[in-house]
């Protein structure tokens, strides 16, 4: 797949290079009990590179929020990421 260099799916780790955030969120949401939502569609265009454990949704969302200085809000059904 485009953007993914290597995936260690049994461990939940995946490497991404210059991948749109929307695609990374989509991959992570496959494993999420509480999906991540981008409250601003422009955030989905941000490019992401790195080694992420996409199966740990809460920690993954926190890492993305920190990486892009985003506000994170948890609700009963979703995890929202938005610009500060």
mmCIF file of C-alpha atoms in Angstrom, residues 19-22 38 40-48:
data_model
loop_
_atom_site.group_PDB
_atom_site.id
_atom_site.type_symbol
_atom_site.label_atom_id
_atom_site.label_comp_id
_atom_site.label_asym_id
_atom_site.label_seq_id
_atom_site.Cartn_x
_atom_site.Cartn_y
_atom_site.Cartn_z
ATOM 1 C CA UNK A 19 1.242 9.583 4.424
ATOM 2 C CA UNK A 20 -1.868 11.786 4.713
ATOM 3 C CA UNK A 21 -3.159 11.829 8.289
ATOM 4 C CA UNK A 22 -6.615 10.809 7.041
ATOM 5 C CA UNK A 38 -10.814 14.661 12.619
ATOM 6 C CA UNK A 40 -11.489 19.635 10.550
ATOM 7 C CA UNK A 41 -11.152 17.859 7.201
ATOM 8 C CA UNK A 42 -8.043 19.933 6.386
ATOM 9 C CA UNK A 43 -6.194 18.017 9.114
ATOM 10 C CA UNK A 44 -6.502 14.894 6.998
ATOM 11 C CA UNK A 45 -4.129 16.442 4.459
ATOM 12 C CA UNK A 46 -1.252 16.739 6.936
ATOM 13 C CA UNK A 47 1.593 14.386 6.022
ATOM 14 C CA UNK A 48 2.819 11.938 8.624
#
